[in-house]
PDB file of C-alpha atoms in Angstrom:
ATOM      1  CA  UNK A 334       0.000   0.000   0.000  1.00  0.00           C
ATOM      2  CA  UNK A 335       1.258   3.503  -0.812  1.00  0.00           C
ATOM      3  CA  UNK A 336       0.346   6.760   0.904  1.00  0.00           C
ATOM      4  CA  UNK A 337       0.647  10.178  -0.699  1.00  0.00           C
ATOM      5  CA  UNK A 338       1.672  12.597   2.040  1.00  0.00           C
ATOM      6  CA  UNK A 339       1.882  15.696  -0.139  1.00  0.00           C
ATOM      7  CA  UNK A 340      -0.036  18.963  -0.014  1.00  0.00           C
ATOM      8  CA  UNK A 341      -1.300  20.848  -3.038  1.00  0.00           C
ATOM      9  CA  UNK A 342       0.794  23.854  -4.028  1.00  0.00           C
ATOM     10  CA  UNK A 343      -1.373  26.971  -3.905  1.00  0.00           C
ATOM     11  CA  UNK A 344      -1.096  30.721  -4.138  1.00  0.00           C
ATOM     12  CA  UNK A 345      -0.827  32.352  -0.689  1.00  0.00           C
ATOM     13  CA  UNK A 346       0.336  29.179   1.066  1.00  0.00           C
ATOM     14  CA  UNK A 347       2.670  29.516   4.043  1.00  0.00           C
ATOM     15  CA  UNK A 348       6.366  29.407   3.171  1.00  0.00           C
ATOM     16  CA  UNK A 349       9.491  29.524   5.266  1.00  0.00           C
ATOM     17  CA  UNK A 350      10.514  33.163   5.871  1.00  0.00           C
ATOM     18  CA  UNK A 351      12.746  34.347   3.036  1.00  0.00           C
ATOM     19  CA  UNK A 352      11.703  31.594   0.623  1.00  0.00           C
ATOM     20  CA  UNK A 353       9.935  32.635  -2.591  1.00  0.00           C
ATOM     21  CA  UNK A 354       6.164  32.707  -2.391  1.00  0.00           C
ATOM     22  CA  UNK A 355       4.547  30.381  -4.932  1.00  0.00           C
ATOM     23  CA  UNK A 356       2.595  31.941  -7.761  1.00  0.00           C
ATOM     24  CA  UNK A 357       0.354  29.897 -10.013  1.00  0.00           C
ATOM     25  CA  UNK A 358      -1.267  31.720 -12.888  1.00  0.00           C
ATOM     26  CA  UNK A 359      -2.833  31.382 -16.282  1.00  0.00           C
ATOM     27  CA  UNK A 360      -0.708  31.831 -19.404  1.00  0.00           C
ATOM     28  CA  UNK A 361      -2.486  33.314 -22.408  1.00  0.00           C
ATOM     29  CA  UNK A 362      -2.871  30.676 -25.106  1.00  0.00           C
ATOM     30  CA  UNK A 363      -4.989  30.219 -28.188  1.00  0.00           C
ATOM     31  CA  UNK A 364      -8.084  28.056 -27.557  1.00  0.00           C
ATOM     32  CA  UNK A 365      -8.474  25.223 -26.800  1.00  0.00           C
ATOM     33  CA  UNK A 366      -5.083  25.076 -25.036  1.00  0.00           C
ATOM     34  CA  UNK A 367      -4.702  25.721 -21.324  1.00  0.00           C
ATOM     35  CA  UNK A 368      -1.275  26.443 -19.883  1.00  0.00           C
ATOM     36  CA  UNK A 369      -0.438  27.516 -16.341  1.00  0.00           C
ATOM     37  CA  UNK A 370       2.542  29.496 -15.111  1.00  0.00           C
ATOM     38  CA  UNK A 371       4.336  28.304 -12.021  1.00  0.00           C
ATOM     39  CA  UNK A 372       6.887  30.115  -9.856  1.00  0.00           C
ATOM     40  CA  UNK A 373       8.134  28.590  -6.612  1.00  0.00           C
ATOM     41  CA  UNK A 374      11.175  27.700  -4.560  1.00  0.00           C
ATOM     42  CA  UNK A 375      12.430  24.174  -4.033  1.00  0.00           C
ATOM     43  CA  UNK A 376      11.123  24.214  -0.450  1.00  0.00           C
ATOM     44  CA  UNK A 377       7.528  24.978  -1.345  1.00  0.00           C
ATOM     45  CA  UNK A 378       5.025  22.681   0.346  1.00  0.00           C
ATOM     46  CA  UNK A 379       5.854  19.002   0.570  1.00  0.00           C
ATOM     47  CA  UNK A 380       9.404  18.381  -0.596  1.00  0.00           C
ATOM     48  CA  UNK A 381      12.520  16.295  -0.078  1.00  0.00           C
ATOM     49  CA  UNK A 382      15.929  17.641   0.764  1.00  0.00           C
ATOM     50  CA  UNK A 383      19.137  16.040  -0.380  1.00  0.00           C
ATOM     51  CA  UNK A 384      22.508  16.616   1.226  1.00  0.00           C
ATOM     52  CA  UNK A 385      23.142  19.348  -1.358  1.00  0.00           C
ATOM     53  CA  UNK A 386      20.613  21.533   0.479  1.00  0.00           C
ATOM     54  CA  UNK A 387      23.234  22.068   3.169  1.00  0.00           C
ATOM     55  CA  UNK A 388      26.548  20.863   1.738  1.00  0.00           C
ATOM     56  CA  UNK A 389      27.558  22.669  -1.500  1.00  0.00           C
ATOM     57  CA  UNK A 390      29.476  19.735  -3.005  1.00  0.00           C
ATOM     58  CA  UNK A 391      27.027  16.987  -1.977  1.00  0.00           C
ATOM     59  CA  UNK A 392      24.600  14.982  -4.115  1.00  0.00           C
ATOM     60  CA  UNK A 393      21.550  16.728  -5.564  1.00  0.00           C
ATOM     61  CA  UNK A 394      18.073  15.194  -5.263  1.00  0.00           C
ATOM     62  CA  UNK A 395      17.796  14.511  -9.012  1.00  0.00           C
ATOM     63  CA  UNK A 396      20.814  12.186  -8.821  1.00  0.00           C
ATOM     64  CA  UNK A 397      18.793   9.629  -6.861  1.00  0.00           C
ATOM     65  CA  UNK A 398      16.422   7.156  -8.559  1.00  0.00           C
ATOM     66  CA  UNK A 399      12.775   7.569  -7.527  1.00  0.00           C
ATOM     67  CA  UNK A 400      12.767   3.982  -6.220  1.00  0.00           C
ATOM     68  CA  UNK A 401      15.217   5.110  -3.531  1.00  0.00           C
ATOM     69  CA  UNK A 402      12.326   6.926  -1.832  1.00  0.00           C
ATOM     70  CA  UNK A 403       9.647   4.244  -2.126  1.00  0.00           C
ATOM     71  CA  UNK A 404      10.412   2.343   1.043  1.00  0.00           C
ATOM     72  CA  UNK A 405       8.639   0.616   3.916  1.00  0.00           C
ATOM     73  CA  UNK A 406       8.215   3.098   6.743  1.00  0.00           C
ATOM     74  CA  UNK A 407       7.233   3.231  10.382  1.00  0.00           C
ATOM     75  CA  UNK A 408       5.125   6.080  11.728  1.00  0.00           C
ATOM     76  CA  UNK A 409       6.353   7.400  15.063  1.00  0.00           C
ATOM     77  CA  UNK A 410       3.697   9.268  17.024  1.00  0.00           C
ATOM     78  CA  UNK A 411       5.349  12.232  18.737  1.00  0.00           C
ATOM     79  CA  UNK A 412       2.181  14.334  18.921  1.00  0.00           C
ATOM     80  CA  UNK A 413       1.741  16.347  22.059  1.00  0.00           C
ATOM     81  CA  UNK A 414       5.010  18.228  21.762  1.00  0.00           C
ATOM     82  CA  UNK A 415       4.822  22.005  21.980  1.00  0.00           C
ATOM     83  CA  UNK A 416       6.264  24.851  19.991  1.00  0.00           C
ATOM     84  CA  UNK A 417       9.949  24.364  19.146  1.00  0.00           C
ATOM     85  CA  UNK A 418      10.240  21.237  21.321  1.00  0.00           C
ATOM     86  CA  UNK A 419      12.898  18.657  20.455  1.00  0.00           C
ATOM     87  CA  UNK A 420      12.223  15.154  19.166  1.00  0.00           C
ATOM     88  CA  UNK A 421      14.907  13.204  20.987  1.00  0.00           C
ATOM     89  CA  UNK A 422      16.578   9.891  20.240  1.00  0.00           C
ATOM     90  CA  UNK A 423      14.928   8.400  23.342  1.00  0.00           C
ATOM     91  CA  UNK A 424      11.484   9.164  21.855  1.00  0.00           C
ATOM     92  CA  UNK A 425      12.169   7.298  18.604  1.00  0.00           C
ATOM     93  CA  UNK A 426      14.726   4.582  19.443  1.00  0.00           C
ATOM     94  CA  UNK A 427      12.235   1.694  19.602  1.00  0.00           C
ATOM     95  CA  UNK A 428      10.664   2.624  16.270  1.00  0.00           C
ATOM     96  CA  UNK A 429      14.030   3.080  14.565  1.00  0.00           C
ATOM     97  CA  UNK A 430      15.049  -0.417  15.612  1.00  0.00           C
ATOM     98  CA  UNK A 431      11.970  -1.871  13.810  1.00  0.00           C
ATOM     99  CA  UNK A 432      12.749  -0.242  10.455  1.00  0.00           C
ATOM    100  CA  UNK A 433      14.438  -2.438   7.848  1.00  0.00           C
ATOM    101  CA  UNK A 434      17.776  -1.164   6.503  1.00  0.00           C
ATOM    102  CA  UNK A 435      17.128   1.723   4.131  1.00  0.00           C
ATOM    103  CA  UNK A 436      13.528   2.059   5.313  1.00  0.00           C
ATOM    104  CA  UNK A 437      11.806   5.173   6.532  1.00  0.00           C
ATOM    105  CA  UNK A 438      10.670   6.839   9.719  1.00  0.00           C
ATOM    106  CA  UNK A 439       7.759   9.261   9.500  1.00  0.00           C
ATOM    107  CA  UNK A 440       7.418  11.581  12.485  1.00  0.00           C
ATOM    108  CA  UNK A 441       3.773  12.383  13.240  1.00  0.00           C
ATOM    109  CA  UNK A 442       3.987  15.616  15.200  1.00  0.00           C
ATOM    110  CA  UNK A 443       0.415  16.714  14.572  1.00  0.00           C
ATOM    111  CA  UNK A 444       1.822  19.981  13.270  1.00  0.00           C
ATOM    112  CA  UNK A 445       0.142  19.444   9.897  1.00  0.00           C
ATOM    113  CA  UNK A 446      -2.884  21.132  11.490  1.00  0.00           C
ATOM    114  CA  UNK A 447      -0.868  24.375  11.335  1.00  0.00           C
ATOM    115  CA  UNK A 448       0.094  24.004   7.672  1.00  0.00           C
ATOM    116  CA  UNK A 449      -1.710  27.201   6.645  1.00  0.00           C
ATOM    117  CA  UNK A 450      -0.938  29.413   9.640  1.00  0.00           C
ATOM    118  CA  UNK A 451       2.156  31.069  11.058  1.00  0.00           C
ATOM    119  CA  UNK A 452       2.410  28.605  13.950  1.00  0.00           C
ATOM    120  CA  UNK A 453       3.733  26.057  11.449  1.00  0.00           C
ATOM    121  CA  UNK A 454       7.106  27.786  11.878  1.00  0.00           C
ATOM    122  CA  UNK A 455       7.372  26.817  15.570  1.00  0.00           C
ATOM    123  CA  UNK A 456       7.151  23.056  14.978  1.00  0.00           C
ATOM    124  CA  UNK A 457       8.891  20.304  16.955  1.00  0.00           C
ATOM    125  CA  UNK A 458      12.300  19.434  15.529  1.00  0.00           C
ATOM    126  CA  UNK A 459      14.605  16.421  15.337  1.00  0.00           C
ATOM    127  CA  UNK A 460      17.720  16.759  17.481  1.00  0.00           C
ATOM    128  CA  UNK A 461      21.171  16.169  16.004  1.00  0.00           C
ATOM    129  CA  UNK A 462      21.566  13.168  18.332  1.00  0.00           C
ATOM    130  CA  UNK A 463      18.299  11.693  17.037  1.00  0.00           C
ATOM    131  CA  UNK A 464      19.353  12.249  13.422  1.00  0.00           C
ATOM    132  CA  UNK A 465      22.678  10.506  14.083  1.00  0.00           C
ATOM    133  CA  UNK A 466      20.843   7.652  15.800  1.00  0.00           C
ATOM    134  CA  UNK A 467      18.525   7.188  12.816  1.00  0.00           C
ATOM    135  CA  UNK A 468      21.480   7.154  10.427  1.00  0.00           C
ATOM    136  CA  UNK A 469      23.371   4.664  12.593  1.00  0.00           C
ATOM    137  CA  UNK A 470      20.265   2.435  12.721  1.00  0.00           C
ATOM    138  CA  UNK A 471      20.284   2.296   8.899  1.00  0.00           C
ATOM    139  CA  UNK A 472      17.192   4.461   8.365  1.00  0.00           C
ATOM    140  CA  UNK A 473      17.316   5.754   4.800  1.00  0.00           C
ATOM    141  CA  UNK A 474      14.459   8.280   4.756  1.00  0.00           C
ATOM    142  CA  UNK A 475      13.070  10.523   7.494  1.00  0.00           C
ATOM    143  CA  UNK A 476       9.869  12.483   7.063  1.00  0.00           C
ATOM    144  CA  UNK A 477       7.741  14.788   9.135  1.00  0.00           C
ATOM    145  CA  UNK A 478       4.329  16.398   8.921  1.00  0.00           C
ATOM    146  CA  UNK A 479       5.857  19.671  10.090  1.00  0.00           C
ATOM    147  CA  UNK A 480       7.471  22.408   8.053  1.00  0.00           C
TER     148      UNK A 480
END
């Protein structure tokens, strides 16, 4: 079974401060053709980051085959955390140990309820220790419902 976790890209959606605001428009065309214009940053809405996002000489997302991201995953319920609270290794250790090598961990923070308001920017976050623990456990993909 596959689950699509993505949000629709829309005009006026919340973006990270400083990122370009998406603009979707209508391009003039002769009938019967319909063409839209699209302007957005790579961090608009639901997206994946590759190491290149942070490390200038690292691999870009397009260098990976799509199959690399279609993996079995475990959902870890960390709802109940407050604004800017850490998701620690202790909170996710048991789940990480159940994930097959290369599999995924999806962090359910409940913050998706703030997707269209400014509070989305104060979401719970994964600590560096937790990220290292996931990598050491062989987890290949980490996702969250938070910005």
